[in-house]
Tab-separated table of C-alpha atoms in Angstrom:
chain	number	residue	atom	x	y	z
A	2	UNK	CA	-10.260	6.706	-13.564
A	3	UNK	CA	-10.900	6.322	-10.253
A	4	UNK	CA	-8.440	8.478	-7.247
A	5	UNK	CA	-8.150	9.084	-3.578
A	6	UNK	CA	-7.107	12.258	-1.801
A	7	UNK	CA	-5.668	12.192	1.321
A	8	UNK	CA	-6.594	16.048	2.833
A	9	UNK	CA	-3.681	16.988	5.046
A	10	UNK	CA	-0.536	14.993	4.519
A	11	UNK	CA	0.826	15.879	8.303
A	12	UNK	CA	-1.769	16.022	11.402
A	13	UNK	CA	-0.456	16.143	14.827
A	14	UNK	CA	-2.861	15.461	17.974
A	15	UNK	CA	-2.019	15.418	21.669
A	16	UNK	CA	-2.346	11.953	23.073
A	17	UNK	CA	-5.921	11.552	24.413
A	18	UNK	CA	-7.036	13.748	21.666
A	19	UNK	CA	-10.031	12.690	19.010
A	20	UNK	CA	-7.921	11.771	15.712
A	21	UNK	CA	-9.623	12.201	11.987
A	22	UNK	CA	-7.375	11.371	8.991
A	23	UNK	CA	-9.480	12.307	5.820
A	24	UNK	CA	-10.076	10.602	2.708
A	25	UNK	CA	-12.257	11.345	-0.258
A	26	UNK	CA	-12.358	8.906	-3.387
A	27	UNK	CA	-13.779	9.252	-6.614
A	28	UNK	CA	-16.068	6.429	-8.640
A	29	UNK	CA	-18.676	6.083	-10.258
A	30	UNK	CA	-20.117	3.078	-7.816
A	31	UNK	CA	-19.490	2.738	-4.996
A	32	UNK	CA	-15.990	0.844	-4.490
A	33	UNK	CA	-14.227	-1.364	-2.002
A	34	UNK	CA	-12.312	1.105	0.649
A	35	UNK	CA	-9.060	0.109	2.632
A	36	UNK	CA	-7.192	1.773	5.944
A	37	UNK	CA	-3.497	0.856	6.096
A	38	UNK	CA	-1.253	1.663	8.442
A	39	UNK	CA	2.506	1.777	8.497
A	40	UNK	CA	4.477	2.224	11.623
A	41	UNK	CA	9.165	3.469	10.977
A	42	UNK	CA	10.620	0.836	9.160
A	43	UNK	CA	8.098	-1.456	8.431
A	44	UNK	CA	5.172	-2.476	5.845
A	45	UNK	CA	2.068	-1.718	5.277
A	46	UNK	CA	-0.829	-3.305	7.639
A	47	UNK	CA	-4.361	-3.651	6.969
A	48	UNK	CA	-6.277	-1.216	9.378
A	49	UNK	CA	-9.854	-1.797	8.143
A	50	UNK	CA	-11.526	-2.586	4.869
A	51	UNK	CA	-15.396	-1.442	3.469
A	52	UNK	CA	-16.368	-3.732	1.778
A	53	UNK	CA	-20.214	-2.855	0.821
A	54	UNK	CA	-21.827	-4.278	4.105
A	55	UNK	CA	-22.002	-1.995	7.154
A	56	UNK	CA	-21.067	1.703	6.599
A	57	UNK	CA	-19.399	1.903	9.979
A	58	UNK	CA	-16.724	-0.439	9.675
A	59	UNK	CA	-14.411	-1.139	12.698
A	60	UNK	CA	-11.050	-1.975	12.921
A	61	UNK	CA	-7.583	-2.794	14.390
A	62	UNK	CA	-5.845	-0.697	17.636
A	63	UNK	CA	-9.273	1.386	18.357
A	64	UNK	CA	-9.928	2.409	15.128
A	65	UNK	CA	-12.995	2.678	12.563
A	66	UNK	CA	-14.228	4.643	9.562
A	67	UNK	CA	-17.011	5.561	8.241
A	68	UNK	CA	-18.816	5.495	4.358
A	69	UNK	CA	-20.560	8.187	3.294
A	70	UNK	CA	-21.698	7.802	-0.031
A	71	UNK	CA	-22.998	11.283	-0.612
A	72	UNK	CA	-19.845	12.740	0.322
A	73	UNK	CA	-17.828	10.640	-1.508
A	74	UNK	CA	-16.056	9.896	1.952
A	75	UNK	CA	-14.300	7.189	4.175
A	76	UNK	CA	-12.575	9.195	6.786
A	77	UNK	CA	-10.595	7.527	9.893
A	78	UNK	CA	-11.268	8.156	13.405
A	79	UNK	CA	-10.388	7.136	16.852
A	80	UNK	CA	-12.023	8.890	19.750
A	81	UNK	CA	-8.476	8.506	21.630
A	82	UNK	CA	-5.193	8.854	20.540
A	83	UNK	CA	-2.259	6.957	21.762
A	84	UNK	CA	1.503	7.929	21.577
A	85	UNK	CA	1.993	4.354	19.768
A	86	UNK	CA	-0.396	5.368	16.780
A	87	UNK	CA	1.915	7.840	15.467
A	88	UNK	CA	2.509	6.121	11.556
A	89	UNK	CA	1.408	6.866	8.378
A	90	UNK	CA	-1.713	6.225	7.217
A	91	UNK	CA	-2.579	5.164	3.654
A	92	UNK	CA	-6.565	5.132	2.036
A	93	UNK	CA	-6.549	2.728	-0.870
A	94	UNK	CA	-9.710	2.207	-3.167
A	95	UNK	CA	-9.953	-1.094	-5.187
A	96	UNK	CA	-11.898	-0.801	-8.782
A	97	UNK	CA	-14.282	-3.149	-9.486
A	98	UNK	CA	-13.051	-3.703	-12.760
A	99	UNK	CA	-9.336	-4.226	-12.197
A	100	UNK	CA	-7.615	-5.872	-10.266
A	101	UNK	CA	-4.931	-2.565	-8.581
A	102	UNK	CA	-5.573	-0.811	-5.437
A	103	UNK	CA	-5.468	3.131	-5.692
A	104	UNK	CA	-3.497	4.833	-2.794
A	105	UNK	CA	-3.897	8.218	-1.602
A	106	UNK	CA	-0.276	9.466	-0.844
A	107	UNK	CA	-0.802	9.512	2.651
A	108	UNK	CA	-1.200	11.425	6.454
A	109	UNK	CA	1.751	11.053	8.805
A	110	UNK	CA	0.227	11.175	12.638
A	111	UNK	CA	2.151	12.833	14.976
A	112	UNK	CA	1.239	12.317	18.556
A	113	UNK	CA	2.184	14.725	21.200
A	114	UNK	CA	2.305	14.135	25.453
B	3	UNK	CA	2.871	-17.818	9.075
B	4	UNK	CA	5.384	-15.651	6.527
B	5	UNK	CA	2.942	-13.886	4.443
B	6	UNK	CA	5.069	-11.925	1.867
B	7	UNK	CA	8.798	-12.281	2.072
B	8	UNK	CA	11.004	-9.545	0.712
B	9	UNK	CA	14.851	-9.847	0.535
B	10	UNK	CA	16.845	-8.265	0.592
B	11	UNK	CA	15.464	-5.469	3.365
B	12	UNK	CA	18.527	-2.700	2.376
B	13	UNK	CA	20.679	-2.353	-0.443
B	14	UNK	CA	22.870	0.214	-1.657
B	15	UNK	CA	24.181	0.407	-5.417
B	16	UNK	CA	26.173	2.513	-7.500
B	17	UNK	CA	25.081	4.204	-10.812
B	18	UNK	CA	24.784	1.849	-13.248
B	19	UNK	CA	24.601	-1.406	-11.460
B	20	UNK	CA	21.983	-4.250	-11.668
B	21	UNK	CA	20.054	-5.413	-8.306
B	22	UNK	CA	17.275	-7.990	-8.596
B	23	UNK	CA	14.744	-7.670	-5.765
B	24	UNK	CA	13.016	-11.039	-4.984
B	25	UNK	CA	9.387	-11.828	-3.340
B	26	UNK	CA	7.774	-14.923	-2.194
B	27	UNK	CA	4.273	-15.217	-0.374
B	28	UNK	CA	2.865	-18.869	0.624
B	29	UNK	CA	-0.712	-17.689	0.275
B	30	UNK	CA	-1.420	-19.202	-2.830
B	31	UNK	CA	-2.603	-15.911	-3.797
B	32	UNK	CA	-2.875	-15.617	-7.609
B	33	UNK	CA	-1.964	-11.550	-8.004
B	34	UNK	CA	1.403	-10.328	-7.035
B	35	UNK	CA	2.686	-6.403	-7.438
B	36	UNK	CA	5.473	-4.483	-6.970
B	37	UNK	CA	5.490	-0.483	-5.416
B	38	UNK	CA	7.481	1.924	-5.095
B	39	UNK	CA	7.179	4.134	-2.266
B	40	UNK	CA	8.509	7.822	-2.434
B	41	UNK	CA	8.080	10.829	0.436
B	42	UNK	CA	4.867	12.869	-0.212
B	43	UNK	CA	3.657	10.464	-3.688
B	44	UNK	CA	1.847	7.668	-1.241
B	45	UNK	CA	2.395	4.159	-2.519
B	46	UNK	CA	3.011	3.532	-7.279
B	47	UNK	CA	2.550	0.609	-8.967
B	48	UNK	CA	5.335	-0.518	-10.757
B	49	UNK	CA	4.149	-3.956	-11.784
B	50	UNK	CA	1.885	-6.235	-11.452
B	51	UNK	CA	0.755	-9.952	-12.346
B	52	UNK	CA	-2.547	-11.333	-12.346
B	53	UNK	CA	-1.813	-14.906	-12.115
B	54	UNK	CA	1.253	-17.465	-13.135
B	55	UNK	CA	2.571	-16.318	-16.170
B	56	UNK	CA	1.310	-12.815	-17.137
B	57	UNK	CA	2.715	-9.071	-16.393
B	58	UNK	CA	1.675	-5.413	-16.939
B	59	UNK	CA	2.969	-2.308	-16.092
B	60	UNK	CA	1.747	-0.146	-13.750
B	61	UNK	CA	1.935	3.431	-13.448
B	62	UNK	CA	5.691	3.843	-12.925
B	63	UNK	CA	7.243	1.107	-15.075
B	64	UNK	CA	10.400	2.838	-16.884
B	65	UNK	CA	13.704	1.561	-15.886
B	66	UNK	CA	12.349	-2.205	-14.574
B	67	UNK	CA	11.534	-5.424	-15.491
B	68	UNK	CA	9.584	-8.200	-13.425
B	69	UNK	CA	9.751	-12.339	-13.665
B	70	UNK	CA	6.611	-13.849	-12.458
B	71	UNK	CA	8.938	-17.160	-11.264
B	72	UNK	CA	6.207	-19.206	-10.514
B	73	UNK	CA	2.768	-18.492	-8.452
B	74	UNK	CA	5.039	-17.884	-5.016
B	75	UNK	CA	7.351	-15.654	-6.525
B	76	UNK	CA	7.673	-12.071	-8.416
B	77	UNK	CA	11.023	-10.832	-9.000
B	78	UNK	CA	12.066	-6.601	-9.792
B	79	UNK	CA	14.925	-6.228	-11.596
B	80	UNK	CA	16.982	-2.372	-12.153
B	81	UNK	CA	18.900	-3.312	-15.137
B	82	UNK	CA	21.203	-0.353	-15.121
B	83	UNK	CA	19.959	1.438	-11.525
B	84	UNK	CA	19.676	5.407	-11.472
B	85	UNK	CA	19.872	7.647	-8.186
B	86	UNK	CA	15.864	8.828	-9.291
B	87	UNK	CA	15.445	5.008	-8.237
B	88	UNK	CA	16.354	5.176	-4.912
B	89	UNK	CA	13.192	4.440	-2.743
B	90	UNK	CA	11.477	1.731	-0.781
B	91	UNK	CA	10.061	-1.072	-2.632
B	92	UNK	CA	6.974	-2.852	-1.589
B	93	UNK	CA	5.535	-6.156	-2.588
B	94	UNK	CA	2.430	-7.483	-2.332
B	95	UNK	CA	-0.039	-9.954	-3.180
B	96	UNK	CA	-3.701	-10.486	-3.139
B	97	UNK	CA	-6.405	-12.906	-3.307
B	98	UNK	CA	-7.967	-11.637	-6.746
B	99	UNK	CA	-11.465	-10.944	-4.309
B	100	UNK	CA	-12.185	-7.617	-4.758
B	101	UNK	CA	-13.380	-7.219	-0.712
B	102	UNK	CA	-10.138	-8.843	0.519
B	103	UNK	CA	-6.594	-6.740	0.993
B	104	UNK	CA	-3.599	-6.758	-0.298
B	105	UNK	CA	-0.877	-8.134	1.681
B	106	UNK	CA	2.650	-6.238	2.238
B	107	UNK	CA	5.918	-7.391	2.464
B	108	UNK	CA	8.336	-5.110	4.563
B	109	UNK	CA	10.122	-3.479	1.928
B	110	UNK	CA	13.226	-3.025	0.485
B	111	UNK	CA	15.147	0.364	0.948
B	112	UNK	CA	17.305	0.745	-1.900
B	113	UNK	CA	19.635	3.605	-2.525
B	114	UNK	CA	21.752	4.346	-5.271
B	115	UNK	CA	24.626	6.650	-5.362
């Protein structure tokens, strides 16, 4: 079955700093990889997806992530971090064979002045 | 442009009480699921339905059922709610494309005393 860790459930950064949230999946072939973000109070929003085309993928607020097949990896950066990306963010994989999104149980970002 | 459409947003309940949670979304998408989201365990799957007419459990499905209304709407219903059910409730639907997200809703917090 496939599963997603999440390596560090807490990170804080000081606001200008690099940010990298980690996430490691496990499959067989290579799956369909999501970013979501969810900001107090509210739902979860689509950050970025992979979706077998370029291994860099870019997405909302700054943000982008990168495949890496041979480490089994599809970790979330942003060369700048902002005081209004402080959320939690959740990796998801999606099997190719079902139809249910995995989540790794998350990273709460913590932003500092 | 609604998306998914969760009411209601808070409830509280007592021991032993029934709550039904409903969701609508108007993007003729064809899945629909229900999560439950609890501090530190990311984002279970309760339910789920795959089109009009069908349901399977997911992961955490002891202590609810789910009506799959019609293709806008999945209802969760706590027949006889516990206090291990308090927690925030997401629904969300999807496309049935493997490279295309699942939409959220914004939740329901429910807690039960």
């Amino acid at each position: 079955a496939q599963s997603v860790t999440q390596l560090g459930s807490h990170v804080s950064v000081s606001e200008g700093a690099l940010v990298l949230l980690r996430c490691n999946y496990s499959s067989s072939v290579p799956p369909y990889l999501f970013w979501y973000v969810q900001y107090p109070n509210q739902g979860l929003q689509l950050l970025l997806k992979y979706t077998s085309a370029a291994t860099l993928v870019k997405g909302i607020n700054g943000f982008e992530a990168e495949f890496k097949k041979s480490e089994t990896s599809f970790h979330l950066t942003k060369p700048s971090a902002h005081m209004s990306d402080a959320a939690e963010y959740f990796c998801a994989v999606s099997e190719y064979s079902t139809d249910k999104l995995i989540f790794g149980t998350g990273t709460r970002l913590q932003v500092f002045p | 442009n609604a998306g998914v459409t969760q009411t209601p947003k808070f409830q509280v309940l007592k021991t032993g009480q029934s709550m039904t949670l409903q969701c609508a979304q108007d993007m003729n998408h064809n899945s629909m699921y229900w999560y439950r989201q609890d501090p530190g365990m990311g984002l279970r799957l309760i339910y789920y339905s795959a089109s009009e007419g069908t349901t399977d459990k997911g992961e955490v499905p002891n202590g609810y059922n789910v009506s799959r209304l019609n293709k806008r709407e999945f209802s969760l219903r706590l027949e006889s709610a516990a206090p291990s059910q308090t927690s925030v409730y997401f629904c969300a639907s999807w496309s049935g494309k493997s490279n295309q997200p699942q939409h959220f809703g914004d939740g329901t917090r429910l807690s039960i005393l």
